[in-house]
Amino acid sequence: IPRYRIVFLAIIFVSGGLLLKGYIHLWNISSWPTTTGKIIDYESGMHSSASHSQYGMQTTKSEKWNRVEYQYTIDGIEYVGHRISPNFKATYPYKNTEERISVFYNPKKHSEAYLLPDRYHSPIVLWTFIVMLTIFGLDFIPKP
């Protein structure tokens, strides 16, 4: 097998493993019980930082960020959370304070909760990875 194919396969397997781990975590969270909460604070913005390319040129790297706080009640106890699903931190859709939301909370530790956008269950990226792996895997089958 040529070296470039081995490197390519290694990259696919490592990135696929990380992707799968993220989706498993997301699926676990999506099976937690939910309660109604409300946004109490929301802030978003862009963070820019200067960096230098390998050729000595200065470039600016911009990154979008969100910070959210939400309140929810379980068994008469109020909690304040700030976790957003790791896969959607930069594109979280809830922005209005007092907006009612669904909060997914850990049944064993109620203070651990996440907000999941409605599209959290979309498996498009995972299926794209599986199709790519299949197509490239077929290329490795020896030809008669």
PDB file of C-alpha atoms in Angstrom:
ATOM      1  CA  ILE A   1       0.000   0.000   0.000  1.00  0.00           C
ATOM      2  CA  PRO A   2       1.439   3.395  -0.927  1.00  0.00           C
ATOM      3  CA  ARG A   3       2.427   5.637   1.972  1.00  0.00           C
ATOM      4  CA  TYR A   4       0.003   8.437   1.035  1.00  0.00           C
ATOM      5  CA  ARG A   5      -2.911   6.001   1.344  1.00  0.00           C
ATOM      6  CA  ILE A   6      -1.804   4.897   4.803  1.00  0.00           C
ATOM      7  CA  VAL A   7      -1.530   8.522   5.944  1.00  0.00           C
ATOM      8  CA  PHE A   8      -4.900   9.323   4.392  1.00  0.00           C
ATOM      9  CA  LEU A   9      -6.537   6.332   6.101  1.00  0.00           C
ATOM     10  CA  ALA A  10      -4.969   7.287   9.436  1.00  0.00           C
ATOM     11  CA  ILE A  11      -6.377  10.810   9.123  1.00  0.00           C
ATOM     12  CA  ILE A  12      -9.820   9.440   8.244  1.00  0.00           C
ATOM     13  CA  PHE A  13      -9.850   6.999  11.171  1.00  0.00           C
ATOM     14  CA  VAL A  14      -8.642   9.561  13.730  1.00  0.00           C
ATOM     15  CA  SER A  15     -11.072  12.260  12.597  1.00  0.00           C
ATOM     16  CA  GLY A  16     -13.866   9.694  12.326  1.00  0.00           C
ATOM     17  CA  GLY A  17     -13.167   8.461  15.837  1.00  0.00           C
ATOM     18  CA  LEU A  18     -13.348  11.990  17.207  1.00  0.00           C
ATOM     19  CA  LEU A  19     -16.530  12.644  15.260  1.00  0.00           C
ATOM     20  CA  LEU A  20     -18.102   9.426  16.501  1.00  0.00           C
ATOM     21  CA  LYS A  21     -17.106  10.191  20.097  1.00  0.00           C
ATOM     22  CA  GLY A  22     -18.777  13.605  19.831  1.00  0.00           C
ATOM     23  CA  TYR A  23     -21.966  12.124  18.403  1.00  0.00           C
ATOM     24  CA  ILE A  24     -22.108   9.406  21.070  1.00  0.00           C
ATOM     25  CA  HIS A  25     -21.789  12.105  23.744  1.00  0.00           C
ATOM     26  CA  LEU A  26     -24.527  14.093  22.008  1.00  0.00           C
ATOM     27  CA  TRP A  27     -26.827  11.064  21.763  1.00  0.00           C
ATOM     28  CA  ASN A  28     -26.290  10.312  25.456  1.00  0.00           C
ATOM     29  CA  ILE A  29     -27.244  13.880  26.377  1.00  0.00           C
ATOM     30  CA  SER A  30     -30.295  13.771  24.105  1.00  0.00           C
ATOM     31  CA  SER A  31     -31.613  10.765  26.058  1.00  0.00           C
ATOM     32  CA  TRP A  32     -31.526  12.684  29.368  1.00  0.00           C
ATOM     33  CA  PRO A  33     -34.791  14.021  30.790  1.00  0.00           C
ATOM     34  CA  THR A  34     -35.761  17.584  29.905  1.00  0.00           C
ATOM     35  CA  THR A  35     -37.282  20.436  31.785  1.00  0.00           C
ATOM     36  CA  THR A  36     -38.349  23.894  30.756  1.00  0.00           C
ATOM     37  CA  GLY A  37     -35.946  26.693  31.508  1.00  0.00           C
ATOM     38  CA  LYS A  38     -35.371  30.255  30.453  1.00  0.00           C
ATOM     39  CA  ILE A  39     -32.443  32.258  29.153  1.00  0.00           C
ATOM     40  CA  ILE A  40     -31.299  34.750  31.794  1.00  0.00           C
ATOM     41  CA  ASP A  41     -28.238  36.124  30.005  1.00  0.00           C
ATOM     42  CA  TYR A  42     -26.837  35.860  26.500  1.00  0.00           C
ATOM     43  CA  GLU A  43     -23.827  37.431  24.859  1.00  0.00           C
ATOM     44  CA  SER A  44     -22.075  36.738  21.585  1.00  0.00           C
ATOM     45  CA  GLY A  45     -19.250  38.275  19.658  1.00  0.00           C
ATOM     46  CA  MET A  46     -16.197  37.796  17.543  1.00  0.00           C
ATOM     47  CA  HIS A  47     -12.720  37.267  18.917  1.00  0.00           C
ATOM     48  CA  SER A  48      -9.896  38.301  16.623  1.00  0.00           C
ATOM     49  CA  SER A  49      -6.257  37.552  17.094  1.00  0.00           C
ATOM     50  CA  ALA A  50      -3.221  38.301  14.994  1.00  0.00           C
ATOM     51  CA  SER A  51      -1.065  35.451  13.771  1.00  0.00           C
ATOM     52  CA  HIS A  52       1.805  35.055  11.367  1.00  0.00           C
ATOM     53  CA  SER A  53       1.862  32.683   8.434  1.00  0.00           C
ATOM     54  CA  GLN A  54       4.875  30.553   7.580  1.00  0.00           C
ATOM     55  CA  TYR A  55       5.902  33.259   5.116  1.00  0.00           C
ATOM     56  CA  GLY A  56       5.984  35.982   7.774  1.00  0.00           C
ATOM     57  CA  MET A  57       2.743  37.636   6.668  1.00  0.00           C
ATOM     58  CA  GLN A  58       0.453  38.833   9.415  1.00  0.00           C
ATOM     59  CA  THR A  59      -3.085  37.496   9.281  1.00  0.00           C
ATOM     60  CA  THR A  60      -6.097  37.890  11.516  1.00  0.00           C
ATOM     61  CA  LYS A  61      -7.952  34.890  12.832  1.00  0.00           C
ATOM     62  CA  SER A  62     -11.575  35.550  13.810  1.00  0.00           C
ATOM     63  CA  GLU A  63     -13.630  33.201  15.913  1.00  0.00           C
ATOM     64  CA  LYS A  64     -17.299  33.528  16.872  1.00  0.00           C
ATOM     65  CA  TRP A  65     -18.211  32.834  20.503  1.00  0.00           C
ATOM     66  CA  ASN A  66     -21.362  32.635  22.606  1.00  0.00           C
ATOM     67  CA  ARG A  67     -21.916  32.801  26.316  1.00  0.00           C
ATOM     68  CA  VAL A  68     -25.301  31.835  27.682  1.00  0.00           C
ATOM     69  CA  GLU A  69     -26.798  31.434  31.141  1.00  0.00           C
ATOM     70  CA  TYR A  70     -30.105  29.729  31.716  1.00  0.00           C
ATOM     71  CA  GLN A  71     -32.218  28.902  34.720  1.00  0.00           C
ATOM     72  CA  TYR A  72     -34.168  25.695  35.274  1.00  0.00           C
ATOM     73  CA  THR A  73     -35.955  24.030  38.176  1.00  0.00           C
ATOM     74  CA  ILE A  74     -35.955  20.343  39.147  1.00  0.00           C
ATOM     75  CA  ASP A  75     -37.822  19.059  42.215  1.00  0.00           C
ATOM     76  CA  GLY A  76     -38.308  22.623  43.453  1.00  0.00           C
ATOM     77  CA  ILE A  77     -34.586  23.454  43.332  1.00  0.00           C
ATOM     78  CA  GLU A  78     -33.405  26.192  40.960  1.00  0.00           C
ATOM     79  CA  TYR A  79     -30.234  25.686  38.959  1.00  0.00           C
ATOM     80  CA  VAL A  80     -28.275  28.001  36.700  1.00  0.00           C
ATOM     81  CA  GLY A  81     -26.483  26.431  33.746  1.00  0.00           C
ATOM     82  CA  HIS A  82     -24.141  27.647  31.047  1.00  0.00           C
ATOM     83  CA  ARG A  83     -23.367  24.543  28.978  1.00  0.00           C
ATOM     84  CA  ILE A  84     -24.242  24.406  25.319  1.00  0.00           C
ATOM     85  CA  SER A  85     -23.828  21.283  23.259  1.00  0.00           C
ATOM     86  CA  PRO A  86     -20.150  21.130  22.305  1.00  0.00           C
ATOM     87  CA  ASN A  87     -21.014  20.662  18.640  1.00  0.00           C
ATOM     88  CA  PHE A  88     -22.993  23.915  18.339  1.00  0.00           C
ATOM     89  CA  LYS A  89     -21.271  26.482  20.567  1.00  0.00           C
ATOM     90  CA  ALA A  90     -20.676  29.016  17.813  1.00  0.00           C
ATOM     91  CA  THR A  91     -24.118  28.787  16.235  1.00  0.00           C
ATOM     92  CA  TYR A  92     -26.452  28.553  19.191  1.00  0.00           C
ATOM     93  CA  PRO A  93     -29.875  29.835  18.077  1.00  0.00           C
ATOM     94  CA  TYR A  94     -31.372  31.136  21.361  1.00  0.00           C
ATOM     95  CA  LYS A  95     -30.544  34.770  21.934  1.00  0.00           C
ATOM     96  CA  ASN A  96     -33.393  36.459  23.785  1.00  0.00           C
ATOM     97  CA  THR A  97     -33.442  36.697  27.545  1.00  0.00           C
ATOM     98  CA  GLU A  98     -36.597  35.275  29.120  1.00  0.00           C
ATOM     99  CA  GLU A  99     -36.928  32.928  26.117  1.00  0.00           C
ATOM    100  CA  ARG A 100     -38.325  29.526  27.143  1.00  0.00           C
ATOM    101  CA  ILE A 101     -36.039  26.630  26.305  1.00  0.00           C
ATOM    102  CA  SER A 102     -35.712  22.878  26.815  1.00  0.00           C
ATOM    103  CA  VAL A 103     -32.886  21.955  29.153  1.00  0.00           C
ATOM    104  CA  PHE A 104     -31.443  18.440  29.061  1.00  0.00           C
ATOM    105  CA  TYR A 105     -30.235  17.548  32.569  1.00  0.00           C
ATOM    106  CA  ASN A 106     -28.280  14.631  33.963  1.00  0.00           C
ATOM    107  CA  PRO A 107     -30.712  12.483  35.991  1.00  0.00           C
ATOM    108  CA  LYS A 108     -27.933  11.562  38.431  1.00  0.00           C
ATOM    109  CA  LYS A 109     -26.493  15.067  38.820  1.00  0.00           C
ATOM    110  CA  HIS A 110     -29.137  17.739  38.205  1.00  0.00           C
ATOM    111  CA  SER A 111     -26.607  20.579  38.128  1.00  0.00           C
ATOM    112  CA  GLU A 112     -25.138  19.131  34.911  1.00  0.00           C
ATOM    113  CA  ALA A 113     -27.268  20.313  32.013  1.00  0.00           C
ATOM    114  CA  TYR A 114     -26.959  21.207  28.344  1.00  0.00           C
ATOM    115  CA  LEU A 115     -28.913  23.146  25.775  1.00  0.00           C
ATOM    116  CA  LEU A 116     -29.247  21.355  22.469  1.00  0.00           C
ATOM    117  CA  PRO A 117     -30.420  23.153  19.352  1.00  0.00           C
ATOM    118  CA  ASP A 118     -33.305  21.505  17.503  1.00  0.00           C
ATOM    119  CA  ARG A 119     -30.939  20.200  14.852  1.00  0.00           C
ATOM    120  CA  TYR A 120     -28.745  18.299  17.361  1.00  0.00           C
ATOM    121  CA  HIS A 121     -29.949  14.958  16.046  1.00  0.00           C
ATOM    122  CA  SER A 122     -28.965  15.576  12.427  1.00  0.00           C
ATOM    123  CA  PRO A 123     -26.667  12.721  11.355  1.00  0.00           C
ATOM    124  CA  ILE A 124     -25.629  14.295   8.016  1.00  0.00           C
ATOM    125  CA  VAL A 125     -21.979  14.728   8.989  1.00  0.00           C
ATOM    126  CA  LEU A 126     -21.748  11.206  10.353  1.00  0.00           C
ATOM    127  CA  TRP A 127     -23.340   9.675   7.243  1.00  0.00           C
ATOM    128  CA  THR A 128     -21.060  11.733   4.996  1.00  0.00           C
ATOM    129  CA  PHE A 129     -18.064  10.328   6.872  1.00  0.00           C
ATOM    130  CA  ILE A 130     -19.353   6.755   6.536  1.00  0.00           C
ATOM    131  CA  VAL A 131     -19.937   7.171   2.782  1.00  0.00           C
ATOM    132  CA  MET A 132     -16.460   8.684   2.290  1.00  0.00           C
ATOM    133  CA  LEU A 133     -14.853   5.876   4.274  1.00  0.00           C
ATOM    134  CA  THR A 134     -16.720   3.280   2.207  1.00  0.00           C
ATOM    135  CA  ILE A 135     -15.745   4.873  -1.120  1.00  0.00           C
ATOM    136  CA  PHE A 136     -12.093   5.213  -0.180  1.00  0.00           C
ATOM    137  CA  GLY A 137     -12.108   1.769   1.408  1.00  0.00           C
ATOM    138  CA  LEU A 138     -13.264   0.212  -1.853  1.00  0.00           C
ATOM    139  CA  ASP A 139     -10.193   1.675  -3.509  1.00  0.00           C
ATOM    140  CA  PHE A 140      -8.003  -0.454  -1.205  1.00  0.00           C
ATOM    141  CA  ILE A 141      -9.532  -3.763  -2.235  1.00  0.00           C
ATOM    142  CA  PRO A 142      -7.018  -5.580  -4.447  1.00  0.00           C
ATOM    143  CA  LYS A 143      -8.106  -5.849  -8.031  1.00  0.00           C
ATOM    144  CA  PRO A 144      -7.968  -9.283  -9.725  1.00  0.00           C
TER     145      PRO A 144
END
